[in-house]
Structures are given as C-alpha cells and as structure tokens.
PDB file of C-alpha atoms in Angstrom:
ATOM      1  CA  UNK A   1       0.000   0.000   0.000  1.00  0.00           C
ATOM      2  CA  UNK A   2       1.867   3.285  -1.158  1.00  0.00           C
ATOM      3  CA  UNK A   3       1.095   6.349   1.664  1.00  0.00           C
ATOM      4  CA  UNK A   4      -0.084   9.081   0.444  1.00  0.00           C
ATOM      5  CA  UNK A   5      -0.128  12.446   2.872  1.00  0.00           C
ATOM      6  CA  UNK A   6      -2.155  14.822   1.066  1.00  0.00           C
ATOM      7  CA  UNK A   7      -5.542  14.051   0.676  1.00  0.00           C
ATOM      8  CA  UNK A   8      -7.002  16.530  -2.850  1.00  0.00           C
ATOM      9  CA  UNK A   9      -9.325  16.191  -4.467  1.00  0.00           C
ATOM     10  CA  UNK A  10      -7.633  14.808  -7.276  1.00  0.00           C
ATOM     11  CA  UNK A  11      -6.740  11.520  -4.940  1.00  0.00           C
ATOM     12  CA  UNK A  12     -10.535  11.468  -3.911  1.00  0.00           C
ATOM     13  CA  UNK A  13     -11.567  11.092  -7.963  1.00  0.00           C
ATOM     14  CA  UNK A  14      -8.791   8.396  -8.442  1.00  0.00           C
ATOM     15  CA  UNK A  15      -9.903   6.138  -5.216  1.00  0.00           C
ATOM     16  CA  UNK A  16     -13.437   6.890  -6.649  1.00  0.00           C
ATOM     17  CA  UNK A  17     -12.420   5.402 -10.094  1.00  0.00           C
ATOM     18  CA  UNK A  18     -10.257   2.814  -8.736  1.00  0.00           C
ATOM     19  CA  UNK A  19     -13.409   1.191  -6.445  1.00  0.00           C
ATOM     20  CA  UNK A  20     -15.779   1.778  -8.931  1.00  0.00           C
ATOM     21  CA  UNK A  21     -13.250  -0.095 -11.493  1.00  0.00           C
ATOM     22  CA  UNK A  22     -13.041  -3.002  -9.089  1.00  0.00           C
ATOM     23  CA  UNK A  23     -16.749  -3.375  -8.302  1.00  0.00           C
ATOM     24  CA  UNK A  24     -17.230  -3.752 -12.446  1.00  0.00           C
ATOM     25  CA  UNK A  25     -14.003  -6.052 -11.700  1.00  0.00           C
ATOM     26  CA  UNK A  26     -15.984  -8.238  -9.286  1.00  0.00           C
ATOM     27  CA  UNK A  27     -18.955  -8.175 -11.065  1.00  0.00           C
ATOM     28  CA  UNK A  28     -17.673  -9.727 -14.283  1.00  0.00           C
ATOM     29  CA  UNK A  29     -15.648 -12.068 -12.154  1.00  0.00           C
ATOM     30  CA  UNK A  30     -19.108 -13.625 -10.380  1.00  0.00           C
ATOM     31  CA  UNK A  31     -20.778 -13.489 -13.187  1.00  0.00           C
ATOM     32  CA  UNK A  32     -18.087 -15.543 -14.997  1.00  0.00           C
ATOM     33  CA  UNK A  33     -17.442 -18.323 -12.048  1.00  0.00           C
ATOM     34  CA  UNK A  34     -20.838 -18.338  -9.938  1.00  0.00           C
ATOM     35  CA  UNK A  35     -21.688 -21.403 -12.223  1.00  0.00           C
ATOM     36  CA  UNK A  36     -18.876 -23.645 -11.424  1.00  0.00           C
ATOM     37  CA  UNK A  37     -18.884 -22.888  -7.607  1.00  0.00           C
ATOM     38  CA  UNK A  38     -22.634 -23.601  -7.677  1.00  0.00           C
ATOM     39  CA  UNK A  39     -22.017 -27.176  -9.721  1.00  0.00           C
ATOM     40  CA  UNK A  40     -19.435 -27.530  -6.564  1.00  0.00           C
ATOM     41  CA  UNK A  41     -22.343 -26.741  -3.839  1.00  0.00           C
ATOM     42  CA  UNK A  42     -21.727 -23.373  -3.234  1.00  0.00           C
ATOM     43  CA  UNK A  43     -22.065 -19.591  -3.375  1.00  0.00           C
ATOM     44  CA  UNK A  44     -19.294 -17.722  -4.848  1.00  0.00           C
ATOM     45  CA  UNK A  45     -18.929 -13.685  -3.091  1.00  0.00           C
ATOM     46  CA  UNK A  46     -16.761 -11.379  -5.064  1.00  0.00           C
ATOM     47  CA  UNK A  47     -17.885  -7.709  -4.096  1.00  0.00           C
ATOM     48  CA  UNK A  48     -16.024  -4.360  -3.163  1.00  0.00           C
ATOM     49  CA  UNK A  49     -17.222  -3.790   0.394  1.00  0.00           C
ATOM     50  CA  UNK A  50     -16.513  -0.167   1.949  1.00  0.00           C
ATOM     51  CA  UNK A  51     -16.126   0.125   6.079  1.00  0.00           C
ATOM     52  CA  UNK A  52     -15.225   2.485   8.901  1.00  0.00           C
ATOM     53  CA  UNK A  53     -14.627   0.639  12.506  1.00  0.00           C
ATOM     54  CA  UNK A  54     -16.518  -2.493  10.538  1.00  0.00           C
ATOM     55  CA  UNK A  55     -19.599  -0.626   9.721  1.00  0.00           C
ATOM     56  CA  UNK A  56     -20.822  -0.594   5.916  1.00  0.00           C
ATOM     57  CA  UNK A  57     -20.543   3.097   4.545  1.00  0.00           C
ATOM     58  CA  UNK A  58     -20.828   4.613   1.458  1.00  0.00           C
ATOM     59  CA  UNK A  59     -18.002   6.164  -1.217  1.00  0.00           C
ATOM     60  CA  UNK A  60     -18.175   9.471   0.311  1.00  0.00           C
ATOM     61  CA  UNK A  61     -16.446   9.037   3.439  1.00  0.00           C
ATOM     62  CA  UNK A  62     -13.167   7.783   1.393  1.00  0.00           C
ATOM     63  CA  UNK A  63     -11.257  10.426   3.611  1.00  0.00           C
ATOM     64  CA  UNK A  64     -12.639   9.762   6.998  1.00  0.00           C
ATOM     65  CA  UNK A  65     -10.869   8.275   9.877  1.00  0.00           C
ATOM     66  CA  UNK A  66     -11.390   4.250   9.650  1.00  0.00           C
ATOM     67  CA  UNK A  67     -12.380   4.075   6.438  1.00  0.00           C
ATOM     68  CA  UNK A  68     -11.247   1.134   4.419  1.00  0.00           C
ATOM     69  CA  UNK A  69     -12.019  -0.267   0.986  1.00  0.00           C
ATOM     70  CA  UNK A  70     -11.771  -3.728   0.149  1.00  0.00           C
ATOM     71  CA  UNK A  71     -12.859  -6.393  -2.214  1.00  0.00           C
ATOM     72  CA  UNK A  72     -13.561  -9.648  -0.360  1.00  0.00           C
ATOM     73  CA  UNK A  73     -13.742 -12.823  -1.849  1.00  0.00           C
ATOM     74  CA  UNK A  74     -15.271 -15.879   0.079  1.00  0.00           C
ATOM     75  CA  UNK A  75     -18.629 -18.594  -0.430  1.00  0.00           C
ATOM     76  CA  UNK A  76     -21.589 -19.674   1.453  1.00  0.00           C
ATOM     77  CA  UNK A  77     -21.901 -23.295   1.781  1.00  0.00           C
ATOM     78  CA  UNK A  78     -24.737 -24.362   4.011  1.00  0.00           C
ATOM     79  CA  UNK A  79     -25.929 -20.719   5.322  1.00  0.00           C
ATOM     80  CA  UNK A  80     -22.310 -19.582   6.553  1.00  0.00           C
ATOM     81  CA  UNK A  81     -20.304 -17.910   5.159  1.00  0.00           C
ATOM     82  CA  UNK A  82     -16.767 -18.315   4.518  1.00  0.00           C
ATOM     83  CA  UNK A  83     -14.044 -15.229   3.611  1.00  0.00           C
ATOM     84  CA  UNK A  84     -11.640 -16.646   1.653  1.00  0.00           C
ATOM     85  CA  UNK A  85      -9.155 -13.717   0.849  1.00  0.00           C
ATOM     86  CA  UNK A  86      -9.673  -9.837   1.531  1.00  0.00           C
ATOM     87  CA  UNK A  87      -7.920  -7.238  -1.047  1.00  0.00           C
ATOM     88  CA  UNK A  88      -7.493  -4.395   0.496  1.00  0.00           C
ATOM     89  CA  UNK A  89      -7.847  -1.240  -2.293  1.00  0.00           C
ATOM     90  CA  UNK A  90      -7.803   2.037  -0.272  1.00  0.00           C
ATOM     91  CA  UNK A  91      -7.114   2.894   3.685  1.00  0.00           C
ATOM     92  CA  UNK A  92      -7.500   6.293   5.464  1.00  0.00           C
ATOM     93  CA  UNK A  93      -5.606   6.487   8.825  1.00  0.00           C
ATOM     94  CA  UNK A  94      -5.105   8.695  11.568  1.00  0.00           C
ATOM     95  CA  UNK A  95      -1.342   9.046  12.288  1.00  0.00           C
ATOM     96  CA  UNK A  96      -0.152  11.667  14.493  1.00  0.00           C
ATOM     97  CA  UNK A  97      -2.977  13.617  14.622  1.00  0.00           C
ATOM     98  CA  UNK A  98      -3.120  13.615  10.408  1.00  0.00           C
ATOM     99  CA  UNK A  99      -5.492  11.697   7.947  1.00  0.00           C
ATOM    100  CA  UNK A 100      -2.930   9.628   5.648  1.00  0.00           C
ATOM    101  CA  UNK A 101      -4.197   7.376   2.787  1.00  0.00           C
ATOM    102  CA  UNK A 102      -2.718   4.297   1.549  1.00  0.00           C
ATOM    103  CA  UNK A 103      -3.987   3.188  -1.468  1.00  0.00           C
ATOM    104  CA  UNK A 104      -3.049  -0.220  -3.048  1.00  0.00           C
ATOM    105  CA  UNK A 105      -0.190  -0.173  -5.588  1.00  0.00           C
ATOM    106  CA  UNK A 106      -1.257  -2.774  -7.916  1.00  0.00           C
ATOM    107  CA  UNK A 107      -3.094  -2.234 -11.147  1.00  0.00           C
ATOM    108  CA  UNK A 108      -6.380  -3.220 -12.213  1.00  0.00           C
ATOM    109  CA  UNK A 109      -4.964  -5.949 -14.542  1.00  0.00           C
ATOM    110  CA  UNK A 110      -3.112  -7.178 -11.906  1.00  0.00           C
ATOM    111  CA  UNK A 111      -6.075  -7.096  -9.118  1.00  0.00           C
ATOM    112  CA  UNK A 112      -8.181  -9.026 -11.997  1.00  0.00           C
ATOM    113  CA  UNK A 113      -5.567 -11.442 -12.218  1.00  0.00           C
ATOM    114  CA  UNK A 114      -4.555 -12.065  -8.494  1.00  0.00           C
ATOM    115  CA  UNK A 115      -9.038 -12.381  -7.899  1.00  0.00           C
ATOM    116  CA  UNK A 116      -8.982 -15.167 -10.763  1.00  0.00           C
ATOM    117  CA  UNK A 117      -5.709 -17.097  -8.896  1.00  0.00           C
ATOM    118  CA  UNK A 118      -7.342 -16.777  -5.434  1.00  0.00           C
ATOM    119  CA  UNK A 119     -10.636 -18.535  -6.934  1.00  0.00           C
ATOM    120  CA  UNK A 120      -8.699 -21.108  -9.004  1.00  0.00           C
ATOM    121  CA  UNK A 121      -6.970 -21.904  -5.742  1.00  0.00           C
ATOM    122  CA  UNK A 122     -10.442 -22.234  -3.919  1.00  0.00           C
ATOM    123  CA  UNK A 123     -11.866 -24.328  -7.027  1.00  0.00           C
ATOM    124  CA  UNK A 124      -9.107 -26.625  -6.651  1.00  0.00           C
ATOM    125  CA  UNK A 125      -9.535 -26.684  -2.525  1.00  0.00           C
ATOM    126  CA  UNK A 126     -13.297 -27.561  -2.894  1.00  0.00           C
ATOM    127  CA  UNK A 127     -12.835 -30.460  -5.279  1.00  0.00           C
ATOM    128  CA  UNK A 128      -9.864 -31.868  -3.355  1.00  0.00           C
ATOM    129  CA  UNK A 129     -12.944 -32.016  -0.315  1.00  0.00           C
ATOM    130  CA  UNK A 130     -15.586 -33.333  -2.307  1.00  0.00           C
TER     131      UNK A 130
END
C-alpha cells in the first residue's frame, strides 16, 4: 500500500475510479465463475465492500478516519459464510494527529488477475474435499 499524505481532491476522484473499477471487476468475475462454484455446492462472493470501525458506509467518506475499501472474496456453503481472501484497495488512517491514505499499488490488470488465482486456488480446494 503506497502512503499518500495529502488528501485533494484529485486523490478522492482516483480512489473513486479505482473502487468503482473493481466493483465492475468483481462483477464480471461472479458473473463468470458463480456457475462452477454452484455445480461444486456453493455460493461464490466477489464484491467491493466499503467500512469504517466495521460498519458498511458509502463512497463518500473515502477520507474519513477508519475508512477502508476492500474487495472480499469468500462462499456460502450451508448458510455460513466463509471469507476466503480480503484485497485491500484504499485505507484512510489517523497518524499523528493527520489523515494519511494508503492506497493499493497494484493495477487493475493485476487485481483481476490475483481475484482469478485466489478462486482457481479455492476451485481446486473444494474439489480436493468433495
């Protein structure tokens, strides 16, 4: 995660394009797997999920104290839920009295391709337990 210690306006329109790049990220990701985890007996979760101190919040509070930005990746077998793997995409920290971002340093290419290695991995895991 590369620090970033001045939080413009121009960093709140790239975090802003960055999430909304990886929500259309996860979306064509489920839609492209949710078949062959559902042949395997379970849900497939890919979504961007925004918190502050583990509450859901929306886009616009990018630059508040606790807010983090993550996509999660993780099924549902049986009603529970399992996380699997949690990329995180943007932070915003409090350090010494000063908001500081940190905002993830790969690219969407490679955040695409690390998603599809994580669920090969769990496709793999799941028919090794079948």
């Amino acid at each position: 995660m590369k620090p970033i210690l001045e939080l413009k306006e121009s960093v709140r329109i790239q975090v802003h394009q960055l999430e909304s790049e990886c929500e259309r990220i996860c979306e064509k990701i489920l839609n492209d797997y949710s078949q062959k985890f559902s042949k395997l007996g379970v849900t497939l979760n890919i979504e961007l999920v925004r918190t502050r101190k583990q509450y859901e919040v929306n886009q616009d509070q990018l630059f508040s104290k606790d807010y983090h930005s993550f996509i999660e990746i993780g099924i549902e077998k049986k009603h529970e839920y399992f996380t699997n793997t949690v990329v995180s995409i943007w932070k915003c920290k409090e350090e010494w009295f000063n908001l500081v971002g940190y905002i993830t340093e790969s690219s969407k290419q490679n955040i695409e391709q690390n998603i599809k290695e994580v669920i090969h991995e769990m496709i793999l895991d799941l028919k090794e337990s079948n």
